[in-house]
mmCIF file of C-alpha atoms in Angstrom:
data_model
loop_
_atom_site.group_PDB
_atom_site.id
_atom_site.type_symbol
_atom_site.label_atom_id
_atom_site.label_comp_id
_atom_site.label_asym_id
_atom_site.label_seq_id
_atom_site.Cartn_x
_atom_site.Cartn_y
_atom_site.Cartn_z
ATOM 1 C CA UNK A 1 -2.079 58.896 58.590
ATOM 2 C CA UNK A 2 -2.340 61.582 61.189
ATOM 3 C CA UNK A 3 -0.495 65.110 61.806
ATOM 4 C CA UNK A 4 2.375 64.066 64.098
ATOM 5 C CA UNK A 5 3.197 60.817 62.197
ATOM 6 C CA UNK A 6 3.096 62.943 59.130
ATOM 7 C CA UNK A 7 5.262 65.503 60.431
ATOM 8 C CA UNK A 8 7.670 63.085 61.100
ATOM 9 C CA UNK A 9 7.668 61.464 57.743
ATOM 10 C CA UNK A 10 8.431 64.870 56.052
ATOM 11 C CA UNK A 11 10.975 65.692 58.632
ATOM 12 C CA UNK A 12 12.482 62.200 57.830
ATOM 13 C CA UNK A 13 12.529 63.518 54.327
ATOM 14 C CA UNK A 14 13.877 66.629 54.977
ATOM 15 C CA UNK A 15 16.551 64.720 56.664
ATOM 16 C CA UNK A 16 17.653 61.952 54.196
ATOM 17 C CA UNK A 17 17.578 65.262 50.941
ATOM 18 C CA UNK A 18 20.192 67.007 53.576
ATOM 19 C CA UNK A 19 22.053 64.252 53.269
ATOM 20 C CA UNK A 20 22.013 63.289 49.682
ATOM 21 C CA UNK A 21 22.987 67.199 49.506
ATOM 22 C CA UNK A 22 25.856 67.532 51.350
ATOM 23 C CA UNK A 23 27.255 64.221 50.212
ATOM 24 C CA UNK A 24 27.070 65.914 46.824
ATOM 25 C CA UNK A 25 29.176 68.062 47.550
ATOM 26 C CA UNK A 26 31.834 67.231 48.993
ATOM 27 C CA UNK A 27 32.224 65.173 46.208
ATOM 28 C CA UNK A 28 32.480 67.990 44.577
ATOM 29 C CA UNK A 29 34.972 70.018 47.033
ATOM 30 C CA UNK A 30 37.250 65.841 46.619
ATOM 31 C CA UNK A 31 37.063 66.866 42.952
ATOM 32 C CA UNK A 32 38.282 70.492 42.915
ATOM 33 C CA UNK A 33 40.534 70.557 45.537
ATOM 34 C CA UNK A 34 42.196 67.393 43.245
ATOM 35 C CA UNK A 35 41.854 69.611 40.558
ATOM 36 C CA UNK A 36 44.100 72.926 42.295
ATOM 37 C CA UNK A 37 46.681 69.878 43.329
ATOM 38 C CA UNK A 38 47.025 68.967 40.035
ATOM 39 C CA UNK A 39 47.333 71.993 38.655
ATOM 40 C CA UNK A 40 49.356 73.956 41.877
ATOM 41 C CA UNK A 41 52.201 70.900 40.593
ATOM 42 C CA UNK A 42 52.271 70.843 36.906
ATOM 43 C CA UNK A 43 52.350 74.417 37.284
ATOM 44 C CA UNK A 44 55.485 73.952 40.021
ATOM 45 C CA UNK A 45 57.416 71.528 37.746
ATOM 46 C CA UNK A 46 56.717 74.493 34.947
ATOM 47 C CA UNK A 47 59.076 77.345 37.367
ATOM 48 C CA UNK A 48 61.886 74.814 38.489
ATOM 49 C CA UNK A 49 62.146 73.418 34.695
ATOM 50 C CA UNK A 50 62.358 77.418 34.077
ATOM 51 C CA UNK A 51 64.331 77.990 36.792
ATOM 52 C CA UNK A 52 66.615 75.337 36.133
ATOM 53 C CA UNK A 53 66.681 76.685 31.942
ATOM 54 C CA UNK A 54 68.057 79.620 32.929
ATOM 55 C CA UNK A 55 70.786 78.404 35.561
ATOM 56 C CA UNK A 56 72.079 76.097 32.260
ATOM 57 C CA UNK A 57 71.574 79.448 30.211
ATOM 58 C CA UNK A 58 74.322 80.993 32.454
ATOM 59 C CA UNK A 59 76.463 78.096 31.871
ATOM 60 C CA UNK A 60 76.140 78.267 28.059
ATOM 61 C CA UNK A 61 76.345 82.254 28.295
ATOM 62 C CA UNK A 62 80.414 81.905 28.554
ATOM 63 C CA UNK A 63 81.088 79.364 26.061
ATOM 64 C CA UNK A 64 79.599 82.354 23.503
ATOM 65 C CA UNK A 65 82.110 85.545 24.348
ATOM 66 C CA UNK A 66 79.638 87.192 26.739
ATOM 67 C CA UNK A 67 79.550 87.724 30.734
ATOM 68 C CA UNK A 68 77.209 86.079 32.720
ATOM 69 C CA UNK A 69 77.182 89.984 34.155
ATOM 70 C CA UNK A 70 76.130 91.827 31.433
ATOM 71 C CA UNK A 71 72.575 89.609 31.626
ATOM 72 C CA UNK A 72 72.644 91.130 35.265
ATOM 73 C CA UNK A 73 69.522 93.871 35.220
ATOM 74 C CA UNK A 74 66.422 95.381 37.551
ATOM 75 C CA UNK A 75 64.399 93.700 34.371
ATOM 76 C CA UNK A 76 65.789 90.641 34.722
ATOM 77 C CA UNK A 77 67.000 90.578 38.616
ATOM 78 C CA UNK A 78 62.709 91.351 38.923
ATOM 79 C CA UNK A 79 62.825 88.898 36.670
ATOM 80 C CA UNK A 80 63.847 86.188 38.777
ATOM 81 C CA UNK A 81 63.161 87.311 42.298
ATOM 82 C CA UNK A 82 58.989 86.790 40.407
ATOM 83 C CA UNK A 83 59.516 83.318 39.386
ATOM 84 C CA UNK A 84 61.553 81.929 43.140
ATOM 85 C CA UNK A 85 57.545 83.927 43.923
ATOM 86 C CA UNK A 86 55.860 81.776 41.545
ATOM 87 C CA UNK A 87 57.375 78.846 42.731
ATOM 88 C CA UNK A 88 57.012 79.537 46.322
ATOM 89 C CA UNK A 89 52.722 80.268 45.698
ATOM 90 C CA UNK A 90 52.250 77.069 43.760
ATOM 91 C CA UNK A 91 54.249 74.561 46.299
ATOM 92 C CA UNK A 92 52.687 76.531 49.204
ATOM 93 C CA UNK A 93 49.294 75.722 46.701
ATOM 94 C CA UNK A 94 50.469 72.173 46.925
ATOM 95 C CA UNK A 95 51.204 71.482 49.893
ATOM 96 C CA UNK A 96 48.004 73.421 51.512
ATOM 97 C CA UNK A 97 45.041 70.930 50.217
ATOM 98 C CA UNK A 98 44.432 69.222 53.485
ATOM 99 C CA UNK A 99 41.258 67.289 52.608
ATOM 100 C CA UNK A 100 38.228 66.855 55.374
ATOM 101 C CA UNK A 101 35.846 64.206 55.500
ATOM 102 C CA UNK A 102 35.717 60.949 57.550
ATOM 103 C CA UNK A 103 33.642 60.179 60.537
ATOM 104 C CA UNK A 104 35.752 61.078 63.476
ATOM 105 C CA UNK A 105 36.154 59.428 66.545
ATOM 106 C CA UNK A 106 33.758 60.675 68.816
ATOM 107 C CA UNK A 107 30.879 60.436 67.131
ATOM 108 C CA UNK A 108 31.942 56.697 66.595
ATOM 109 C CA UNK A 109 31.771 56.536 70.114
ATOM 110 C CA UNK A 110 28.666 58.398 71.179
ATOM 111 C CA UNK A 111 25.892 56.035 71.013
ATOM 112 C CA UNK A 112 23.118 56.176 68.268
ATOM 113 C CA UNK A 113 20.230 54.469 69.335
ATOM 114 C CA UNK A 114 17.950 55.347 65.286
ATOM 115 C CA UNK A 115 18.989 55.758 61.441
ATOM 116 C CA UNK A 116 17.440 59.043 61.787
ATOM 117 C CA UNK A 117 20.183 60.321 64.700
ATOM 118 C CA UNK A 118 22.781 58.813 62.254
ATOM 119 C CA UNK A 119 21.352 60.014 59.681
ATOM 120 C CA UNK A 120 21.287 64.247 61.884
ATOM 121 C CA UNK A 121 24.881 63.570 63.346
ATOM 122 C CA UNK A 122 25.859 63.041 59.960
ATOM 123 C CA UNK A 123 24.562 65.992 58.361
ATOM 124 C CA UNK A 124 25.816 68.177 61.364
ATOM 125 C CA UNK A 125 29.473 66.143 59.946
ATOM 126 C CA UNK A 126 28.954 66.699 57.129
ATOM 127 C CA UNK A 127 28.646 71.258 57.465
ATOM 128 C CA UNK A 128 32.069 70.836 59.437
ATOM 129 C CA UNK A 129 33.570 68.950 56.631
ATOM 130 C CA UNK A 130 32.355 71.581 53.962
ATOM 131 C CA UNK A 131 33.363 74.746 55.511
ATOM 132 C CA UNK A 132 36.925 73.627 56.264
ATOM 133 C CA UNK A 133 37.001 72.231 52.573
ATOM 134 C CA UNK A 134 35.803 75.421 51.383
ATOM 135 C CA UNK A 135 38.022 77.481 53.178
ATOM 136 C CA UNK A 136 41.094 74.724 51.559
ATOM 137 C CA UNK A 137 39.804 74.930 48.351
ATOM 138 C CA UNK A 138 39.700 78.486 48.325
ATOM 139 C CA UNK A 139 42.929 79.258 49.990
ATOM 140 C CA UNK A 140 45.026 76.553 46.234
ATOM 141 C CA UNK A 141 42.750 78.765 44.436
ATOM 142 C CA UNK A 142 44.349 82.244 45.166
ATOM 143 C CA UNK A 143 47.499 80.942 45.728
ATOM 144 C CA UNK A 144 47.641 79.415 42.746
ATOM 145 C CA UNK A 145 46.193 82.601 41.294
ATOM 146 C CA UNK A 146 49.264 84.338 42.665
ATOM 147 C CA UNK A 147 51.779 82.095 41.402
ATOM 148 C CA UNK A 148 50.451 82.401 37.801
ATOM 149 C CA UNK A 149 49.948 85.936 37.719
ATOM 150 C CA UNK A 150 53.606 85.585 38.666
ATOM 151 C CA UNK A 151 55.324 83.481 36.444
ATOM 152 C CA UNK A 152 53.337 85.972 33.774
ATOM 153 C CA UNK A 153 55.257 89.204 35.132
ATOM 154 C CA UNK A 154 58.357 87.133 35.626
ATOM 155 C CA UNK A 155 58.280 86.727 31.847
ATOM 156 C CA UNK A 156 57.268 90.348 30.976
ATOM 157 C CA UNK A 157 60.069 91.340 32.993
ATOM 158 C CA UNK A 158 62.737 88.396 31.526
ATOM 159 C CA UNK A 159 61.948 89.296 27.807
ATOM 160 C CA UNK A 160 62.503 92.993 28.646
ATOM 161 C CA UNK A 161 65.459 92.315 30.754
ATOM 162 C CA UNK A 162 67.718 90.075 27.755
ATOM 163 C CA UNK A 163 66.208 92.438 25.040
ATOM 164 C CA UNK A 164 68.051 95.663 26.539
ATOM 165 C CA UNK A 165 70.957 93.674 27.698
ATOM 166 C CA UNK A 166 71.247 93.178 23.581
ATOM 167 C CA UNK A 167 70.961 95.909 22.551
ATOM 168 C CA UNK A 168 73.056 98.566 25.330
ATOM 169 C CA UNK A 169 69.731 99.744 26.950
ATOM 170 C CA UNK A 170 68.297 99.054 30.390
ATOM 171 C CA UNK A 171 65.271 101.666 29.261
ATOM 172 C CA UNK A 172 64.708 104.452 31.771
ATOM 173 C CA UNK A 173 63.339 104.443 35.875
ATOM 174 C CA UNK A 174 60.073 105.393 34.756
ATOM 175 C CA UNK A 175 59.621 102.707 32.690
ATOM 176 C CA UNK A 176 60.678 100.483 35.698
ATOM 177 C CA UNK A 177 57.591 101.825 37.635
ATOM 178 C CA UNK A 178 55.176 101.421 35.264
ATOM 179 C CA UNK A 179 56.424 97.459 35.211
ATOM 180 C CA UNK A 180 56.064 96.908 38.859
ATOM 181 C CA UNK A 181 52.768 99.177 39.137
ATOM 182 C CA UNK A 182 51.031 96.401 36.537
ATOM 183 C CA UNK A 183 52.912 93.335 38.717
ATOM 184 C CA UNK A 184 51.938 95.403 41.831
ATOM 185 C CA UNK A 185 48.088 95.692 40.917
ATOM 186 C CA UNK A 186 47.629 91.773 39.651
ATOM 187 C CA UNK A 187 48.243 90.834 42.964
ATOM 188 C CA UNK A 188 46.277 93.827 45.139
ATOM 189 C CA UNK A 189 43.043 92.613 42.718
ATOM 190 C CA UNK A 190 43.644 89.309 43.298
ATOM 191 C CA UNK A 191 44.592 89.659 47.565
ATOM 192 C CA UNK A 192 41.453 91.902 47.580
ATOM 193 C CA UNK A 193 39.178 89.374 45.518
ATOM 194 C CA UNK A 194 40.765 87.340 48.170
ATOM 195 C CA UNK A 195 39.675 89.061 51.627
ATOM 196 C CA UNK A 196 36.266 90.321 50.286
ATOM 197 C CA UNK A 197 35.531 86.472 50.316
ATOM 198 C CA UNK A 198 36.842 86.040 53.712
ATOM 199 C CA UNK A 199 35.144 88.786 55.254
ATOM 200 C CA UNK A 200 31.309 88.596 53.438
ATOM 201 C CA UNK A 201 32.403 84.746 54.972
ATOM 202 C CA UNK A 202 32.791 86.025 58.196
ATOM 203 C CA UNK A 203 29.866 88.037 57.950
ATOM 204 C CA UNK A 204 27.718 84.909 57.268
ATOM 205 C CA UNK A 205 28.559 82.774 60.062
ATOM 206 C CA UNK A 206 28.485 85.917 62.416
#
C-alpha cells in the first residue's frame, strides 16, 4: 500500500471517528435537554400549585375570624415576589429548550459526490448543532437554578412572614437586610457562574 493510500485510509478513519463522536455528543445533549425541560415543567407545576394554595388560603382566612391584611407584611410580600420570579424563570427554562439537529435544506441542495464528502459535511453540521445545543442546555440549566433559588428563598420569607403575623412582631430592619443579602448572594453567585462560562466560551472561539 502506497503512502498516499495509507494517508487516505487514515483520513477516512478519522472522519468516521469524528462522526461517531459527534453523534454521541448530540444524543447526550438531547437527553440532557429533555431532562432539563422535564425538571423545568415539574418546577413550574409546583410553583403554580403553591400560588394556587396561597390564594386558597386567603379565601379561607375570613372564615377563621382573621383578616387578610394581617398577613400583609414585608416578608410575605417578598415571598410572593420571589414565587412569581420562580414561576417566570421556570417558564423561561421550559420554553427556551430549542434543539438543533438534522440536515438543513442548503446541505441537501449541495451536490455531494462521495461518501467522504458526505461525512465531512455531516461533521461540519454536527459541529454547529453541538455549539447551538450547548448554549441552549446551559441557559436552561441556569434558569432552572435561578428558579430553585428563588423558590427556596420564597419559603424562607413565607415561613418568617407567617410566624411574624402569628407572634405579632415583624422583626427589625437589619433582619430584613440580612435575609435580602442571602437572597441576592445566591442569585449573584449563579449569575457569575453563568457569565463566566459564556466569557470562557467566547475566549475559546476567538
